[in-house]
Short mmCIF file of C-alpha atoms and ligand atoms in Angstrom, two decimals:
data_model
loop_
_atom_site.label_atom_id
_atom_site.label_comp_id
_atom_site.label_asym_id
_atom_site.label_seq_id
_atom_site.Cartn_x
_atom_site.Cartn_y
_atom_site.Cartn_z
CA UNK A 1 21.67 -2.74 12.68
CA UNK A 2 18.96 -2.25 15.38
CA UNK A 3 15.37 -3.67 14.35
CA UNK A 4 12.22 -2.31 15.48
CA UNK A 5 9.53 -4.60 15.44
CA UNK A 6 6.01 -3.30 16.37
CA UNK A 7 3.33 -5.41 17.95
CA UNK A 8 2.04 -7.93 15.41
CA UNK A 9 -1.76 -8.36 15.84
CA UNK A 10 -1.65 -11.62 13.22
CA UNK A 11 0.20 -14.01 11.17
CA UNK A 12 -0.67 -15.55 8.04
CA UNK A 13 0.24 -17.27 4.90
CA UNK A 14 2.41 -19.96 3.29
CA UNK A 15 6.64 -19.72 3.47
CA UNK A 16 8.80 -22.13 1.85
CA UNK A 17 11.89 -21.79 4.01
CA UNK A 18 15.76 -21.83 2.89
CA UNK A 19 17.65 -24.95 2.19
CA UNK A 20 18.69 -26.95 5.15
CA UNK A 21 22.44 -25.42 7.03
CA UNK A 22 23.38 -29.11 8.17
CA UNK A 23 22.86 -31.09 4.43
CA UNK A 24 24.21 -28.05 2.47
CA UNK A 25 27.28 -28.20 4.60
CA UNK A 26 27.75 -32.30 3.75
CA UNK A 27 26.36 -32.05 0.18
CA UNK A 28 29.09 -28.81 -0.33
CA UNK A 29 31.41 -31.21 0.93
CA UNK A 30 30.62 -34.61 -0.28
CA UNK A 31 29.89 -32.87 -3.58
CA UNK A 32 33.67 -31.65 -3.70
CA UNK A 33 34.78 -34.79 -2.92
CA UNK A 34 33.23 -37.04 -5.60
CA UNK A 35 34.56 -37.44 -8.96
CA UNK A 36 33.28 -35.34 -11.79
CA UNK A 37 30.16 -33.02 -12.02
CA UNK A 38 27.36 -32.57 -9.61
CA UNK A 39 24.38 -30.10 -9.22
CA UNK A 40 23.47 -29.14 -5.33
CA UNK A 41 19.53 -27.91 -5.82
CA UNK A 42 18.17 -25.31 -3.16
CA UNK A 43 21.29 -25.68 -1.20
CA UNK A 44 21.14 -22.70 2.01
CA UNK A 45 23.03 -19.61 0.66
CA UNK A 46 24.32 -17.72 4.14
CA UNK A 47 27.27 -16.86 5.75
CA UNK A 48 27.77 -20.24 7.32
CA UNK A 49 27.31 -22.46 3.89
CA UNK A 50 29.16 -19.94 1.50
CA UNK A 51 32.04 -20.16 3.97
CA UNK A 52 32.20 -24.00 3.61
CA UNK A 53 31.71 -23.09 -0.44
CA UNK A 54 34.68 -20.69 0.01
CA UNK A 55 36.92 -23.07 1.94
CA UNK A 56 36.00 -26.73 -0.63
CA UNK A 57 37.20 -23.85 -3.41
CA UNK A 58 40.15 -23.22 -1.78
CA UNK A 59 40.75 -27.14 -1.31
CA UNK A 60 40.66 -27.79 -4.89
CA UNK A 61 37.07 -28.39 -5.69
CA UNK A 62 35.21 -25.98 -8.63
CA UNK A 63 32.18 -24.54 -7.22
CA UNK A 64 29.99 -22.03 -8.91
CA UNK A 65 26.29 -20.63 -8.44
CA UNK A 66 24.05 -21.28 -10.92
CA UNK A 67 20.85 -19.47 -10.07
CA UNK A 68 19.76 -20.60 -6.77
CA UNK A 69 21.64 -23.93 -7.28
CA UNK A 70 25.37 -24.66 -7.18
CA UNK A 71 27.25 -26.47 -9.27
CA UNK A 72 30.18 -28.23 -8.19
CA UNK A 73 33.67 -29.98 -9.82
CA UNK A 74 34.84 -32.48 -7.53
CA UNK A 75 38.52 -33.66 -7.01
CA UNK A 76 38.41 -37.98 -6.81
CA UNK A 77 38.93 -37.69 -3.05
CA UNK A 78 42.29 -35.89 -3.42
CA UNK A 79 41.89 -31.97 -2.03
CA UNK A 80 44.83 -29.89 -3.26
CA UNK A 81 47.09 -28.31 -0.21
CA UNK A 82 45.43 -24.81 0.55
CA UNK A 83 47.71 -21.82 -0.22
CA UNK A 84 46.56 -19.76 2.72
CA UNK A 85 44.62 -20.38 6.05
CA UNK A 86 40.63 -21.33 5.63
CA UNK A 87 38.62 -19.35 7.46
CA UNK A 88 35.27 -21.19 8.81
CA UNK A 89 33.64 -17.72 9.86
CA UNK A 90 31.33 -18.40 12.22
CA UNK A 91 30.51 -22.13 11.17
CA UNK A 92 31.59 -25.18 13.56
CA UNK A 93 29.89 -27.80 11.32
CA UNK A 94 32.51 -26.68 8.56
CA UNK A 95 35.76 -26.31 11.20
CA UNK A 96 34.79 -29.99 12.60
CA UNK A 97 34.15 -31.76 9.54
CA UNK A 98 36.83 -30.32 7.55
CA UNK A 99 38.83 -30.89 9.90
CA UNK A 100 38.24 -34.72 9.66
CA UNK A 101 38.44 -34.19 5.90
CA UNK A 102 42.02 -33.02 5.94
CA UNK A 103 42.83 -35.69 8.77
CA UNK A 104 42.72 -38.13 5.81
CA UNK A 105 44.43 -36.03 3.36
CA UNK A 106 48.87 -35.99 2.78
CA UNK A 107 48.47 -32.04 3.09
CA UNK A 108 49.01 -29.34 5.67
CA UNK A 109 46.52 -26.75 6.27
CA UNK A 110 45.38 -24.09 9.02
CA UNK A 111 42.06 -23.69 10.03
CA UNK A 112 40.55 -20.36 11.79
CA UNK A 113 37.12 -18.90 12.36
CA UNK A 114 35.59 -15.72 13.98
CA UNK A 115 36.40 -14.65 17.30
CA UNK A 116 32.60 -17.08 18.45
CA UNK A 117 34.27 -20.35 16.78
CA UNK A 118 37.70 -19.61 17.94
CA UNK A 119 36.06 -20.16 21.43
CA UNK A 120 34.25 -23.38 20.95
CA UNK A 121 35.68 -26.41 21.62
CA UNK A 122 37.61 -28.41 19.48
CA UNK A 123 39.68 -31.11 21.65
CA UNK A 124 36.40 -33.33 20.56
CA UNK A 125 37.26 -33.32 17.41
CA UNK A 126 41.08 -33.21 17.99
CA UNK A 127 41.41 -35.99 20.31
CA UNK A 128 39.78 -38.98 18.73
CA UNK A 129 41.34 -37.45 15.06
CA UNK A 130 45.03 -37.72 16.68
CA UNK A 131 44.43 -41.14 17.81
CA UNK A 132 43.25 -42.40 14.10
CA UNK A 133 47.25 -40.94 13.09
CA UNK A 134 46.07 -37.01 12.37
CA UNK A 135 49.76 -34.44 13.27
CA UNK A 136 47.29 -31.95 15.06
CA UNK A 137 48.33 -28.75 16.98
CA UNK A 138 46.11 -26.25 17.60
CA UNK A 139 45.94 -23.46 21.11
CA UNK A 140 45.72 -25.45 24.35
CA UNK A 141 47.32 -28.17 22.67
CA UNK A 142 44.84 -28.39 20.14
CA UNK A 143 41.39 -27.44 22.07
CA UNK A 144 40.97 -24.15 20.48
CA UNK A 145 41.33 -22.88 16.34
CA UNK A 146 43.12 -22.01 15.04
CA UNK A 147 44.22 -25.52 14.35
CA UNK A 148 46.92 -26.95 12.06
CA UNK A 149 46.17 -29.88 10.63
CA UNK A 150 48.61 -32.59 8.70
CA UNK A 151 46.60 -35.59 7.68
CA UNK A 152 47.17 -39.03 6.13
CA UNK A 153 48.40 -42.70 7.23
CA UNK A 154 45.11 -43.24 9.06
CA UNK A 155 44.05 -46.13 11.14
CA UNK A 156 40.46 -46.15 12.10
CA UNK A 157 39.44 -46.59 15.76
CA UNK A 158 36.47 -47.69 17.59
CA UNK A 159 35.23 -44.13 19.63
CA UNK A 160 32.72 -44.33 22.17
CA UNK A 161 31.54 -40.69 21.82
CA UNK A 162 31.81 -38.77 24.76
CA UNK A 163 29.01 -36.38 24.16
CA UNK A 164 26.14 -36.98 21.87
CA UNK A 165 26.96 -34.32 18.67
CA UNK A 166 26.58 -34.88 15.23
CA UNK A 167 29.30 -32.81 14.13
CA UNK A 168 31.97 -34.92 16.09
CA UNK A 169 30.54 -38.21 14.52
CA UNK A 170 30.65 -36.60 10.93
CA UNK A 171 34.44 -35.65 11.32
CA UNK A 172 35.48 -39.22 12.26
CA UNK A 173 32.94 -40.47 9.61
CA UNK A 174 34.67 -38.57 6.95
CA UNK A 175 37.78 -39.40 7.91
CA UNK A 176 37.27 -42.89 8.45
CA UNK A 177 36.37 -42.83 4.37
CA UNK A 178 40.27 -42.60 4.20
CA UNK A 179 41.58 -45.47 7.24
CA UNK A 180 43.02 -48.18 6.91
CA UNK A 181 40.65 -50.55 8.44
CA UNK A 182 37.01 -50.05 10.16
CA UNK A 183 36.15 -46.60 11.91
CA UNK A 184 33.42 -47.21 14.48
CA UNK A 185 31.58 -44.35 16.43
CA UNK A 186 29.33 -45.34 18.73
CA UNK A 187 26.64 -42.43 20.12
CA UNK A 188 25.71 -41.69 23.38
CA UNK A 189 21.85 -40.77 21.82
CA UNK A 190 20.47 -40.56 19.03
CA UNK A 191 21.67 -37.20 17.24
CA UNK A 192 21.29 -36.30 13.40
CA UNK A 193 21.79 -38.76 11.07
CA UNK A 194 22.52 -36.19 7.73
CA UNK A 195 26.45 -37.96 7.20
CA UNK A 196 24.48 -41.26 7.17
CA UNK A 197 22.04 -40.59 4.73
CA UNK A 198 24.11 -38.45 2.59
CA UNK A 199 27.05 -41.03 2.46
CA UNK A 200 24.38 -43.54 1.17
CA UNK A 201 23.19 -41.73 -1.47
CA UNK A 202 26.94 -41.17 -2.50
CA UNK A 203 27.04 -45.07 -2.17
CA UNK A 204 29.77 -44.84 0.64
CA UNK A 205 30.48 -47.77 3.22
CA UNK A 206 27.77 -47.03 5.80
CA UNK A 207 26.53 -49.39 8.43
CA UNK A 208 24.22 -48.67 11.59
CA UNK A 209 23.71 -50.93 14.02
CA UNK A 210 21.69 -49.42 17.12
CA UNK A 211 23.78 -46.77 18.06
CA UNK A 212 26.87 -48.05 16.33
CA UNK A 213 27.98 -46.19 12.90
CA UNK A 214 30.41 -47.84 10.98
CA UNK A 215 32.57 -46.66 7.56
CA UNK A 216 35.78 -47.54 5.55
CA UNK A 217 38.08 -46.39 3.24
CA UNK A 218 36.61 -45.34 0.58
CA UNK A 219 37.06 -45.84 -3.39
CA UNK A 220 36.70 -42.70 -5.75
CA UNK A 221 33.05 -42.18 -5.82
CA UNK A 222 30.80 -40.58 -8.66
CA UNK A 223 29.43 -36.98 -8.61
CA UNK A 224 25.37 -37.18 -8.21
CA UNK A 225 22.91 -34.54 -7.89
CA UNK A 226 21.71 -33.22 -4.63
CA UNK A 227 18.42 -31.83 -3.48
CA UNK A 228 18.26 -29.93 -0.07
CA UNK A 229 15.48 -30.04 2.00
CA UNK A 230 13.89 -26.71 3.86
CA UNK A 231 15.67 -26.60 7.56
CA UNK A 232 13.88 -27.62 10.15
CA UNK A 233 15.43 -25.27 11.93
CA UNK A 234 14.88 -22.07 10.51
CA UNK A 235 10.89 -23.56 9.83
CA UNK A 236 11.18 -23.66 13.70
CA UNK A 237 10.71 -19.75 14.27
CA UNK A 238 7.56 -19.89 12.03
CA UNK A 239 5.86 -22.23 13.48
CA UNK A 240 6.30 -21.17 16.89
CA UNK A 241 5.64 -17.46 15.61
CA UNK A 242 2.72 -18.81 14.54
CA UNK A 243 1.58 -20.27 17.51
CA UNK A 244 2.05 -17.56 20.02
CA UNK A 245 0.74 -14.42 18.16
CA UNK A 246 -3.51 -14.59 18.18
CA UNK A 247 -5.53 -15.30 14.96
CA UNK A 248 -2.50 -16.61 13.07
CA UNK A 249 -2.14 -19.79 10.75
CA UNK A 250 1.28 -20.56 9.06
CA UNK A 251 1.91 -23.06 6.53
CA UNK A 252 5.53 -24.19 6.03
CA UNK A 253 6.42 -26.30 2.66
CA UNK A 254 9.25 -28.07 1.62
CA UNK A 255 10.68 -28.83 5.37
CA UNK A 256 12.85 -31.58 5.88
CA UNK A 257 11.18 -33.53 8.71
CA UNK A 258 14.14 -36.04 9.58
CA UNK A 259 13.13 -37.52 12.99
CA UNK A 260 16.77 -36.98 14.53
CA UNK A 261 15.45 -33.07 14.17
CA UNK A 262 11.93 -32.54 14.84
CA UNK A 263 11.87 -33.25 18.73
CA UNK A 264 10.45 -29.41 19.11
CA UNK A 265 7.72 -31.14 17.51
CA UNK A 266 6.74 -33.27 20.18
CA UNK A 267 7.56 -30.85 22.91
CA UNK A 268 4.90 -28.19 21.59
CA UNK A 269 2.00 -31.10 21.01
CA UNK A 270 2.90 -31.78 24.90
CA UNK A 271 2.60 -28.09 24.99
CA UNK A 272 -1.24 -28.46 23.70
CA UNK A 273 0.06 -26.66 20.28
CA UNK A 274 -2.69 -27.08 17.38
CA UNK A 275 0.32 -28.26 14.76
CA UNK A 276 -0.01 -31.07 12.04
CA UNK A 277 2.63 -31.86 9.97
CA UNK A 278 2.69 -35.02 6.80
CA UNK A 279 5.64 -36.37 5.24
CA UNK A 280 4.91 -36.27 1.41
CA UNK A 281 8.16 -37.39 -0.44
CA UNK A 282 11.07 -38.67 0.26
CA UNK A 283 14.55 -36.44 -1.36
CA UNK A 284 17.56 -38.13 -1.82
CA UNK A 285 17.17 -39.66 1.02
CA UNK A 286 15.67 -37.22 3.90
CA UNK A 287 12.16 -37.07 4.41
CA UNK A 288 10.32 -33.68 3.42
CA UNK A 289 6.57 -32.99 3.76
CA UNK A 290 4.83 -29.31 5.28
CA UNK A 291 4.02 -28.20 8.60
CA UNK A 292 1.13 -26.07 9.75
CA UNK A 293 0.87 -23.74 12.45
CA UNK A 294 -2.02 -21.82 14.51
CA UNK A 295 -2.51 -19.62 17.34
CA UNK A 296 -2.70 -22.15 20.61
CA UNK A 297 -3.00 -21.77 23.98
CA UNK A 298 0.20 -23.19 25.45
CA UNK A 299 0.99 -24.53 28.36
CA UNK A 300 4.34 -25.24 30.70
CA UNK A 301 5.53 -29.07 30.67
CA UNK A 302 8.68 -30.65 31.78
CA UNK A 303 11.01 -31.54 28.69
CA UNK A 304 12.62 -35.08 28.47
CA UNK A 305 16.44 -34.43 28.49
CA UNK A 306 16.39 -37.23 25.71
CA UNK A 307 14.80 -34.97 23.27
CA UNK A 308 17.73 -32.53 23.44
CA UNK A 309 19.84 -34.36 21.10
CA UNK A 310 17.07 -33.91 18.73
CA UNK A 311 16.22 -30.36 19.55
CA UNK A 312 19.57 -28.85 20.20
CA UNK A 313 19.43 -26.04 17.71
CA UNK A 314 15.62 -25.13 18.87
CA UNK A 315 15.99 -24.68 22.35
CA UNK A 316 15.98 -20.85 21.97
CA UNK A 317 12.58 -20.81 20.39
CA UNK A 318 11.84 -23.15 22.64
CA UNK A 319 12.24 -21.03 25.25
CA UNK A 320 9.98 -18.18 23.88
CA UNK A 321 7.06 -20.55 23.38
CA UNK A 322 7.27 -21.09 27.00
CA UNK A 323 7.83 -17.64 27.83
CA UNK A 324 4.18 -17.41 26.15
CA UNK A 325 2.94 -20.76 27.91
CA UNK A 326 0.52 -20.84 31.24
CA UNK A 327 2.49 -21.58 34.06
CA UNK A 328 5.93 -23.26 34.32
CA UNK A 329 8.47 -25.00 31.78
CA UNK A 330 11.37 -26.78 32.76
CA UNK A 331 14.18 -27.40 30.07
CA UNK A 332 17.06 -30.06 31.28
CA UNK A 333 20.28 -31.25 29.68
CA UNK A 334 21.76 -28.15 28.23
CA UNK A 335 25.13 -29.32 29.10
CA UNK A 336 25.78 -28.42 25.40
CA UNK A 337 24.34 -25.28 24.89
CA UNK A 338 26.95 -23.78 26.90
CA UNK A 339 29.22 -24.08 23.80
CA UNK A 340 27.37 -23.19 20.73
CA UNK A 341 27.79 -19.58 18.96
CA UNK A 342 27.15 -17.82 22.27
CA UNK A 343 26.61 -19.38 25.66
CA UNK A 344 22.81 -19.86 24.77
CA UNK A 345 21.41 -21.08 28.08
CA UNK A 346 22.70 -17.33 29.58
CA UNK A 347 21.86 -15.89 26.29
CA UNK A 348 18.17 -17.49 27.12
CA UNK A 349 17.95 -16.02 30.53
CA UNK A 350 19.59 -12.66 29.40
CA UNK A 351 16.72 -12.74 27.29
CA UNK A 352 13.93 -13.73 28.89
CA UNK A 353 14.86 -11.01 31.56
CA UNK A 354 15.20 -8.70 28.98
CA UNK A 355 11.05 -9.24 28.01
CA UNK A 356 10.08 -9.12 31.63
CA UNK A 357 9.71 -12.91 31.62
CA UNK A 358 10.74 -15.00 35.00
CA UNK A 359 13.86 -17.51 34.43
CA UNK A 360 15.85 -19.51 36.78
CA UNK A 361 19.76 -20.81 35.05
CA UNK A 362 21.29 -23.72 36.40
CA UNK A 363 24.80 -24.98 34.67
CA UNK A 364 22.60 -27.18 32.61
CA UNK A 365 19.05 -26.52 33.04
CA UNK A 366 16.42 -23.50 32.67
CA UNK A 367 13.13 -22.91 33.96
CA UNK A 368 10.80 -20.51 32.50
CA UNK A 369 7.66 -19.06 34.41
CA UNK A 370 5.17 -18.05 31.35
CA UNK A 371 2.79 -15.56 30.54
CA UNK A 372 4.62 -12.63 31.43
CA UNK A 373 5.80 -11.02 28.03
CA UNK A 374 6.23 -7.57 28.10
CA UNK A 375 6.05 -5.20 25.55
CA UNK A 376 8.86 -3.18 24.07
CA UNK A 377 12.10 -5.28 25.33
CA UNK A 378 15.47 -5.52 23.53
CA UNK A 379 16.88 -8.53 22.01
CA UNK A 380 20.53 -8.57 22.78
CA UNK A 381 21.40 -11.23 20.04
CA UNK A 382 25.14 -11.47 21.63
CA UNK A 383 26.62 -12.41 17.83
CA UNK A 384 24.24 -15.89 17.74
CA UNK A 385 22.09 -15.97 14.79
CA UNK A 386 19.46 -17.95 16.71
CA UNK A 387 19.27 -15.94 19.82
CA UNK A 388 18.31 -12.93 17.07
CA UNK A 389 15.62 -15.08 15.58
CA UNK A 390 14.11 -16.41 18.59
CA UNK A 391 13.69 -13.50 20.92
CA UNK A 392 12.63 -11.40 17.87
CA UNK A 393 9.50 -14.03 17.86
CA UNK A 394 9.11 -14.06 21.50
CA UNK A 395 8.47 -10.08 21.63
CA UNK A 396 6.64 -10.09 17.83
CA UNK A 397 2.88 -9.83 19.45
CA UNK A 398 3.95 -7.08 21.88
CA UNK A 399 6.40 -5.36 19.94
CA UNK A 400 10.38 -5.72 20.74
CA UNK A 401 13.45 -3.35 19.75
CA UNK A 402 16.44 -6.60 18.15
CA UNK A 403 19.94 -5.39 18.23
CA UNK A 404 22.18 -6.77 15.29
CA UNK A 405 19.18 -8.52 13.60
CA UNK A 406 22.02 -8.96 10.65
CA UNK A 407 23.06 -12.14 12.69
CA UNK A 408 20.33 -13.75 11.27
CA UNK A 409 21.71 -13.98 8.27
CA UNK A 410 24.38 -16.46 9.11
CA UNK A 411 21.25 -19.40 8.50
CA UNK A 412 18.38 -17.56 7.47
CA UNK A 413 19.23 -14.13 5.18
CA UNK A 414 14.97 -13.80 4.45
CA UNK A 415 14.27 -14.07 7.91
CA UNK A 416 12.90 -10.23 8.78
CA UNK A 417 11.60 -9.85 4.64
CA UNK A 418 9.12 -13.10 5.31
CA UNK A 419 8.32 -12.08 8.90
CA UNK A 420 7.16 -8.95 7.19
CA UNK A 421 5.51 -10.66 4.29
CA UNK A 422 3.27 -12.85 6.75
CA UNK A 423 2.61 -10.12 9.36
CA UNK A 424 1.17 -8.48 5.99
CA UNK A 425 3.42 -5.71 6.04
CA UNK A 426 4.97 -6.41 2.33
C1 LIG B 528 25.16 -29.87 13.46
C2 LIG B 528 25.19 -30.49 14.69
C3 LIG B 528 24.82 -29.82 15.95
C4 LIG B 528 24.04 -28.54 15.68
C5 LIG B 528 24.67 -27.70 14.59
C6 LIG B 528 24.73 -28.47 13.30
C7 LIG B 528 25.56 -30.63 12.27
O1 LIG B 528 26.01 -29.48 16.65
O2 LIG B 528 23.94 -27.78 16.86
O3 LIG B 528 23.95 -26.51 14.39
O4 LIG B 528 25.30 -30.16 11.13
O5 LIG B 528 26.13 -31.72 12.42
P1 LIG B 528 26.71 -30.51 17.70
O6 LIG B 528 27.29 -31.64 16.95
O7 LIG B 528 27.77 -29.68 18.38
O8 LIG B 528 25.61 -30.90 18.64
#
């Protein structure tokens, strides 16, 4: 579905954005996994989560909707053997953590995804999961999905992580809930700490030390109640919406503002963006609080590679806030960008060309001359939810054409309804 999005003279008004992608993944799982009954409040309902709701079903677990809430039966820690393949759709959180899940369980099971996540690579996951005793075979010996998984009889090992992603420590932390002996992870950075948080409210064996996460087996564990925070993420778009498009002020409430995700905020203050933000409560262990957003005058900087790690999802909207920015940005260590739903640093540049904007690619870097927008460009979303979202904000004050906007819908199905509603179009 093609999207035609006229110039957008202003933006204005409050948004309470959808559950957070990352904790509704874990609390789906963790949720499935506990013993008895468990209510998961405001949890994100989109094509990513509902697949991990579809695939803890087919693993045993009872999970209905009740309103906007799910309610879920867990099994005690045992999943029942799957009677047919589980298909991840387009969601590598759910392929890599699952797939640490069933490293620990006596079953067999096959694990696909679309034709994005059947792309991305998996041998990070594989590789340390095979050493803690996992059988796993999957294309190029186990690099690409599908993969075939047949858990149990797991040791736990000590795994410096070769590259600094959340998803690969969650898999061995999960699994590690069902070793014999300590599972140690140790992180290159600082990345998101969700699996650590959520495992303490569960009251699983969790230890940090620095950048050293530890675990153990784990006893059956009580079902508790859940409460998902607004993503940071999606939130992201807003505020950066906000920020480029003149006489705008955006209020977002009910964000999670866990400091292993908000490095975009420190980028745009660098930026000169007028943002404040306040943690007001603390859920079930993530901090949540509001964010406002106004028109700014922004300007190019050079981003700290460290930040990445706590920025990876936002370097597409990122890159449109310095597409808008006076003079030159300069974006380094996007080593992992390469492999997320699309290839986003050439998805970036595709873009950016597309809006008349100058951008240089390197194999890990981008830099972005700003100030050049032009109206009436085409997003070409190339099947990545994000690249939709962020390019659509990038041409919003000129006016931009955004092929397959329906990708959005993978994290954020409101996304083009509450553009509308602030733009005062609804
Ligand atoms: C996620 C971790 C990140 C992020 C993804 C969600 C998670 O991936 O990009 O959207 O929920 O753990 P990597 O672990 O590949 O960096």
């Amino acid at each position: 579905m093609e999207r035609l999005i006229p110039p957008t003279p202003s933006l204005k008004g409050t948004l309470r954005v959808p559950g957070d992608k990352s904790v509704t993944h874990r609390g789906l799982m963790l949720g499935a996994l506990a013993q008895g009954e468990s209510t998961l409040y405001y949890p994100l309902k989109a094509g990513d989560t509902l697949s991990t709701a579809q695939v803890m079903r087919q693993l045993g677990a009872e999970i209905t909707e009740q309103g906007q809430h799910f309610h879920i039966k867990g099994v005690g820690l045992r999943l029942k053997e799957p009677g047919d393949v589980l298909d991840c759709g387009n969601a590598g959180t759910l392929m890599r953590l699952v797939a640490g899940l069933l490293s620990g369980q006596e079953t067999f099971a096959v694990l696909t995804g679309d034709a994005s996540l059947r792309r991305r690579p998996m041998g990070r996951v594989t590789l340390p999961l095979r050493q803690m005793g996992a059988r796993i075979e999957g294309r190029e010996n186990g690099q690409l999905a599908p993969l075939a998984i047949r858990g149990g009889g797991l040791r736990g090992i000590h795994y410096e992580l070769p590259v600094a992603s959340a998803q690969v420590k969650s898999a061995l932390l999960l699994a590690g809930l069902f070793a014999e002996e300590d599972t140690e992870v140790v992180e290159p950075a600082p990345t998101r700490d969700h699996t650590e948080r959520v495992f303490r409210h569960y009251g699983l064996p969790i230890e940090v030390e620095g950048r050293l996460i530890r675990t153990r087996r784990a006893e059956p564990f009580a079902a508790k109640d859940l409460t998902v925070p607004g993503d940071f993420s999606s939130a992201a778009f807003f505020i950066v919406a906000a920020l480029i498009t003149p006489d705008s002020e955006v209020t977002l409430e009910g964000v999670g503002l866990n400091p292993t995700r908000t490095g975009l905020l420190t980028v745009l203050k660098e930026m000169g963006a007028d943002l404040s933000w306040e943690v007001t409560e603390g859920q079930d262990g993530e901090p949540v609080g509001w964010i406002r957003a106004r028109s700014s005058q922004l300007r190019g900087v050079v981003v700290d590679p460290q930040l990445i790690p706590l920025m990876v999802d936002e370097v597409p909207i990122l890159a449109a806030a310095a597409a808008w920015a006076a003079g030159e940005t300069y974006i380094p260590g996007l080593e992992e960008l390469r492999v997320k739903e699309s290839d986003r640093v050439a998805a970036i540049a595709k873009n950016l060309q597309n809006l008349g904007v100058p951008v240089e690619a390197g194999p890990d870097w981008l830099r972005i001359r700003g100030g050049h927008v032009a109206g009436g460009g085409l997003v070409e979303p190339f099947h990545d939810h994000r690249i939709a979202m962020a390019f659509a904000v990038c041409g919003l004050p000129k006016g931009v054409t955004v092929q397959d906007a329906e990708w959005a819908s993978i994290s954020f199905p409101s996304f083009w309804e509450d553009l509308e509603r602030l733009a005062g179009k609804k």
